Short mmCIF file of C-alpha atoms in Angstrom, two decimals:
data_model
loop_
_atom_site.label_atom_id
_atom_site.label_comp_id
_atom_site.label_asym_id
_atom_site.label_seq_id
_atom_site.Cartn_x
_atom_site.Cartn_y
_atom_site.Cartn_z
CA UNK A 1167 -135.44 -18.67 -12.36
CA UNK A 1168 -135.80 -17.38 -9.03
CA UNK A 1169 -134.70 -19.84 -7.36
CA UNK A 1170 -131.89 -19.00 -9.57
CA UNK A 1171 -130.87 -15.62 -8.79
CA UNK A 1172 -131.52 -16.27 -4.73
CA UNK A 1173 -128.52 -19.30 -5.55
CA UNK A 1174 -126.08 -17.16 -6.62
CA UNK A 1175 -126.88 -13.80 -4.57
CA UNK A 1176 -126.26 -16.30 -1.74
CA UNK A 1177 -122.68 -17.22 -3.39
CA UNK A 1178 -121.69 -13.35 -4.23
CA UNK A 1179 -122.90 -12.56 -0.08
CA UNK A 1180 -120.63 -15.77 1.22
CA UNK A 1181 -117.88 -14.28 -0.88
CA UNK A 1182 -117.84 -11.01 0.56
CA UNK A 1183 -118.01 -12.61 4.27
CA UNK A 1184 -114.92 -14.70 3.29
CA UNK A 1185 -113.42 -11.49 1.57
CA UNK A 1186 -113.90 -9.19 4.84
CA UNK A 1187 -112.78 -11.99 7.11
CA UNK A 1188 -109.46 -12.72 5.62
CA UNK A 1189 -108.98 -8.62 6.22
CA UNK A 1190 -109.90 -8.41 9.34
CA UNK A 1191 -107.61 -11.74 9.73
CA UNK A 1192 -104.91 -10.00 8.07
CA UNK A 1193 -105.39 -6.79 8.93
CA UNK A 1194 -105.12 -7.93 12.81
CA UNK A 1195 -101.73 -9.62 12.13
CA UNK A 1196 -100.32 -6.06 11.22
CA UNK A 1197 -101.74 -4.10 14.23
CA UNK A 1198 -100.17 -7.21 16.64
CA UNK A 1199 -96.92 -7.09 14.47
CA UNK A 1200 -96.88 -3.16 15.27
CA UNK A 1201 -97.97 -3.93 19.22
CA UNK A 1202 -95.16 -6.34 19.55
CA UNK A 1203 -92.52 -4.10 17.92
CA UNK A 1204 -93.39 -1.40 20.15
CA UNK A 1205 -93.43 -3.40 22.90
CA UNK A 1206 -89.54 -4.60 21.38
CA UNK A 1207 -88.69 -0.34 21.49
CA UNK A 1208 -89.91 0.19 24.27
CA UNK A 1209 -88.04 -2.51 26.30
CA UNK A 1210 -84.69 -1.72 24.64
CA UNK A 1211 -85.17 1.96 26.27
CA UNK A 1212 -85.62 0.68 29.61
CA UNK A 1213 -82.66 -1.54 29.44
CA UNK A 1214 -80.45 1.25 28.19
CA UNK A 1215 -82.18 3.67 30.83
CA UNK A 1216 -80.89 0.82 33.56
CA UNK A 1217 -77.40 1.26 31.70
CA UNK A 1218 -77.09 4.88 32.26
CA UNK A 1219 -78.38 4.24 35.90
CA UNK A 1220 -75.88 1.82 36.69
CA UNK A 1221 -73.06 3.38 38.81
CA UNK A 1222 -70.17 1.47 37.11
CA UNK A 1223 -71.40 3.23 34.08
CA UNK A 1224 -70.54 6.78 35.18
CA UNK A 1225 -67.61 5.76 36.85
CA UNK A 1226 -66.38 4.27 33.79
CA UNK A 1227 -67.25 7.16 31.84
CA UNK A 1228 -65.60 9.80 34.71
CA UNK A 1229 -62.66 7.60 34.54
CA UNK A 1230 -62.21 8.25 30.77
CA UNK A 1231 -62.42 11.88 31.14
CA UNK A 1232 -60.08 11.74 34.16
CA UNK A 1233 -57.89 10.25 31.91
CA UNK A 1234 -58.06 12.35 29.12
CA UNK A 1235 -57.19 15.67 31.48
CA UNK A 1236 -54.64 14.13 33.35
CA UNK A 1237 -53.17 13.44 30.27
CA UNK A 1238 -53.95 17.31 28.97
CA UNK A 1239 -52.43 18.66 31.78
CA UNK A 1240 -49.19 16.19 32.76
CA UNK A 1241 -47.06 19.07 31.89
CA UNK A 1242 -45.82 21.22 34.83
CA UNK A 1243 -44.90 24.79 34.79
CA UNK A 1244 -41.28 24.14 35.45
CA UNK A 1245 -41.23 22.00 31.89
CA UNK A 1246 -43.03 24.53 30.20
CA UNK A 1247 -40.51 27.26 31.64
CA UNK A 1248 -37.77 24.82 30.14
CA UNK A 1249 -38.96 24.60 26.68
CA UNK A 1250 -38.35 28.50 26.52
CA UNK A 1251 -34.17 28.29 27.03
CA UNK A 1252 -33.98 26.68 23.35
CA UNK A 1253 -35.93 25.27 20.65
CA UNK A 1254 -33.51 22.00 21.15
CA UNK A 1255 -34.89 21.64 23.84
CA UNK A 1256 -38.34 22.07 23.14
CA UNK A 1257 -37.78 19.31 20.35
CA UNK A 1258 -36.08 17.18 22.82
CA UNK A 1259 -39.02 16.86 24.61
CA UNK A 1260 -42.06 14.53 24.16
CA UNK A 1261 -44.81 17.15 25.81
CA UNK A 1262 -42.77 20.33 23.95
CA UNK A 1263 -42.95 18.18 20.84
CA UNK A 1264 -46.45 17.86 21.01
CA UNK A 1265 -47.39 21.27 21.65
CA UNK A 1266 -45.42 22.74 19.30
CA UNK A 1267 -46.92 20.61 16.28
CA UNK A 1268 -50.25 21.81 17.83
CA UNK A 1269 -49.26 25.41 17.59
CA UNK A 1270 -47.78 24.41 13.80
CA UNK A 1271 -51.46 23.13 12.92
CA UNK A 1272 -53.33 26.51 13.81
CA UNK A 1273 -50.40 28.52 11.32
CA UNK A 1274 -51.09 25.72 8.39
CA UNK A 1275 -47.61 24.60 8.90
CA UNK A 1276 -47.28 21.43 10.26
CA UNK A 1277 -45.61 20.40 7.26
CA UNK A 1278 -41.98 21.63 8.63
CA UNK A 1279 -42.08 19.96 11.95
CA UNK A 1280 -43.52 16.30 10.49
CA UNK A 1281 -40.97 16.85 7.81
CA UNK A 1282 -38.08 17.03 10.48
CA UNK A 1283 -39.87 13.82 12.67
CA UNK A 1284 -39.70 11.94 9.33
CA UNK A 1285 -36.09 13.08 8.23
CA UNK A 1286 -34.73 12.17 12.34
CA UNK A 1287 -36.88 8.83 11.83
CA UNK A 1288 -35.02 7.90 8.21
CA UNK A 1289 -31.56 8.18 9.96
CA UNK A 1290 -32.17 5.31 11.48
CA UNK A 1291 -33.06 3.45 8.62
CA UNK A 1292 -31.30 0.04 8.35
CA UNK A 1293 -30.15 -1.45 4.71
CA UNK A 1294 -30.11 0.12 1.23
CA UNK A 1295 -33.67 -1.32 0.87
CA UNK A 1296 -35.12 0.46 3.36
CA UNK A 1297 -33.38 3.46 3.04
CA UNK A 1298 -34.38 3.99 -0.67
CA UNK A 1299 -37.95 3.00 -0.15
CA UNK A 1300 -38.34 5.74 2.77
CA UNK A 1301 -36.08 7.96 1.29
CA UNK A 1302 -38.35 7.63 -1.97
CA UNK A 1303 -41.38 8.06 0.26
CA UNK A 1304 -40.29 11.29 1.65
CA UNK A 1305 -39.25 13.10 -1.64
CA UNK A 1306 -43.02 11.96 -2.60
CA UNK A 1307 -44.55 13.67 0.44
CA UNK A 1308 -42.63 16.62 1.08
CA UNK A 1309 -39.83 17.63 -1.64
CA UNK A 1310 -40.92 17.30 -4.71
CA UNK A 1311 -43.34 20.10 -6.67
CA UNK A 1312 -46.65 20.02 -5.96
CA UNK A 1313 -46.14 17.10 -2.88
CA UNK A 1314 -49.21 17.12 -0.53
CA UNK A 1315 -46.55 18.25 2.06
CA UNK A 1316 -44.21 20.25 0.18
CA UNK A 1317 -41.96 22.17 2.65
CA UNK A 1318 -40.12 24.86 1.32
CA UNK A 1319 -36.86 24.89 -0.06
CA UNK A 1320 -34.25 26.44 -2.12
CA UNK A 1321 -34.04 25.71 -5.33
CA UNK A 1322 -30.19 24.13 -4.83
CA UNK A 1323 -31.39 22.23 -1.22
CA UNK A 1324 -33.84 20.81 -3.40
CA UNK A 1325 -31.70 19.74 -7.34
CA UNK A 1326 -29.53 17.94 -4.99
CA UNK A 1327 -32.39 16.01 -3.37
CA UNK A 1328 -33.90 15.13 -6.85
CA UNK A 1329 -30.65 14.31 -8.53
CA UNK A 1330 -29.74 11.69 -5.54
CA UNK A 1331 -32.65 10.58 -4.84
CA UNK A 1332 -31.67 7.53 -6.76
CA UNK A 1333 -29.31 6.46 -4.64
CA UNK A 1334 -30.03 7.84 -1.68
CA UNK A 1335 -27.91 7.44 1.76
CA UNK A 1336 -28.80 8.32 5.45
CA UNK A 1337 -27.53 11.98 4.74
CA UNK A 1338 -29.45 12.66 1.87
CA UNK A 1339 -31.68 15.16 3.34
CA UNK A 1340 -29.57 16.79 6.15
CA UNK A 1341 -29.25 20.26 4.15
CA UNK A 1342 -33.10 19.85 3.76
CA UNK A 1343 -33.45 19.06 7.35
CA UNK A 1344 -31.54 21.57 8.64
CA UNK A 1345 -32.89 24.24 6.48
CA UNK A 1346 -36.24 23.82 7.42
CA UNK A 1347 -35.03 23.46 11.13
CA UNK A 1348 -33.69 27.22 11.15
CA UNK A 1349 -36.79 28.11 9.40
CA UNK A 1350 -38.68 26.98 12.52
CA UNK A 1351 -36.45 28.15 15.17
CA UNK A 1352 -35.82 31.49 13.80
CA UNK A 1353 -39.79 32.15 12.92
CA UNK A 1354 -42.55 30.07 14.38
CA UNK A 1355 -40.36 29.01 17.96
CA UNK A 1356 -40.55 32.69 18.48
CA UNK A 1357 -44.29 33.14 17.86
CA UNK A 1358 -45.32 30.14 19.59
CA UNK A 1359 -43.44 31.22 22.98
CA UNK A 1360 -46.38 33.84 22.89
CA UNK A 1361 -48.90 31.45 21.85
CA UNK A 1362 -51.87 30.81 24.23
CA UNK A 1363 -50.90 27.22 23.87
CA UNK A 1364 -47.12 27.92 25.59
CA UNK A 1365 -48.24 30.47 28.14
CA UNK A 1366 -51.59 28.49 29.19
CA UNK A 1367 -49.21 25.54 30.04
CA UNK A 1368 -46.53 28.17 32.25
CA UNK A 1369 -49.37 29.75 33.92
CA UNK A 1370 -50.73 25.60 35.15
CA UNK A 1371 -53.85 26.92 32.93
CA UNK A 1372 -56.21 23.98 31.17
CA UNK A 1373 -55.49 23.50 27.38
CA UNK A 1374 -58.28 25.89 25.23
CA UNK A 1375 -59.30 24.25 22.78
CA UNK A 1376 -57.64 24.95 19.25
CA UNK A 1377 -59.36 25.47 15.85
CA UNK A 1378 -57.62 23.22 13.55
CA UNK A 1379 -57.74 22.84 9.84
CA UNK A 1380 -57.76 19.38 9.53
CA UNK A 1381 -55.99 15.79 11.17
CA UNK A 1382 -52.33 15.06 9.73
CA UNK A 1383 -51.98 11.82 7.99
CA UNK A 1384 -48.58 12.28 8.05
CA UNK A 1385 -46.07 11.98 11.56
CA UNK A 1386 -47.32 12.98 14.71
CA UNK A 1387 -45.57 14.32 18.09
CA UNK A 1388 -47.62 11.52 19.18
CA UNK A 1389 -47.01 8.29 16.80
CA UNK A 1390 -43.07 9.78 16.91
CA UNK A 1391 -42.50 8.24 20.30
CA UNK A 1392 -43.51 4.61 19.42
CA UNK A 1393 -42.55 4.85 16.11
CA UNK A 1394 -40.97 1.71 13.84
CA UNK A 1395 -38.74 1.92 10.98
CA UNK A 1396 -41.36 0.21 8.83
CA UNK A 1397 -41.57 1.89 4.88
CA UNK A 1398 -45.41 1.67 5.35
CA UNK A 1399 -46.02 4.62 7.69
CA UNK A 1400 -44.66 6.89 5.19
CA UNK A 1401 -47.67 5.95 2.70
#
């Protein structure tokens, strides 16, 4: 009976040998898995600290923010002065363009001058498909009630819009155009030539940054220049 007991108290003390070796087995394989991956971490840190060491890397980055003041700053006084004689030819010009829609976006009315880009943009519209499809697109955005663009109109200006819209031609929003145009040049031309953003670029100053409400989806000064008569842009 003894000899018994001693048997299995032998069995039950081998199993708990086996038990704590296969932890400490186990358990071992974690702590290395933890050494190695912070051995991984901290290798990837010296790499990217070698990166940002690198000369080409600054000059590359110096580069890009040469760039991106040359291009803040490629107006010259004299242009700026220019701008000032008439808000044609503000319009008329890529740099006046583009600060003006600036100033538009810190009034909340950025609307007016995107809605003129897209209105000089559909006169060059080429067949009847295109021309309804755009002209369809641009009721959506700005004329109609409640557009996400709405620009505003007169209550005539904007029947005849909705009654042609059907069939519309490359004239179908001239009156519209040319309302909002007047609009513009008799109210926010005259507050922008006392804008900050005007008399910074006169005075050679660097741009201040803005505080603007949000990005347009819409036309930009920008995407104007290089722009395509393609329906999809409009959408």
């Amino acid at each position: 009976m003894e000899t018994t007991l001693l048997f299995f108290s032998q069995i039950n003390m081998c199993e708990s040998k086996e038990k704590t070796f296969f932890k400490l087995i186990h358990g071992s394989g974690k702590e290395e898995t933890s050494k190695e991956a912070k051995i991984r971490a901290k290798e990837k840190r010296n790499r990217l600290s070698l990166l940002v060491q690198k000369p080409e890397f600054h000059e590359d980055t110096c580069s890009s923010r040469s760039g991106h003041l040359a291009k803040e700053t490629r107006v010259s006084p004299e242009e700026a002065v220019k701008w000032g004689e008439s808000f044609d030819r503000l319009l008329s010009h890529r740099d006046g363009l583009e600060a003006f829609t600036r100033f538009l976006k810190t009034e909340f009315s950025e609307e007016n001058i995107e809605f003129w880009i897209a209105c000089e943009d559909f006169k060059k519209s080429k067949g009847p498909q295109q021309i309804h499809l755009k002209a369809k697109a641009i009721y959506e955005k700005f004329i109609k009630t409640d557009a996400p663009k709405e620009v505003n109109l007169d209550f005539h200006t904007k029947e005849v819009i909705t009654k042609s819209i059907t069939q519309p031609t490359l004239h179908s929003f001239d009156a519209a155009q040319s309302r909002v145009y007047q609009l513009m040049e008799q109210d926010s031309y005259t507050r922008f030539l006392k804008s900050d953003i005007y008399l910074d670029l006169v005075e050679g100053r660097p741009q201040r940054p803005t505080n603007l409400r949000r990005r347009s989806r819409s036309f930009t000064c920008n995407e104007f220049q290089d722009v395509q008569s393609d329906v999809a842009i409009w959408l």
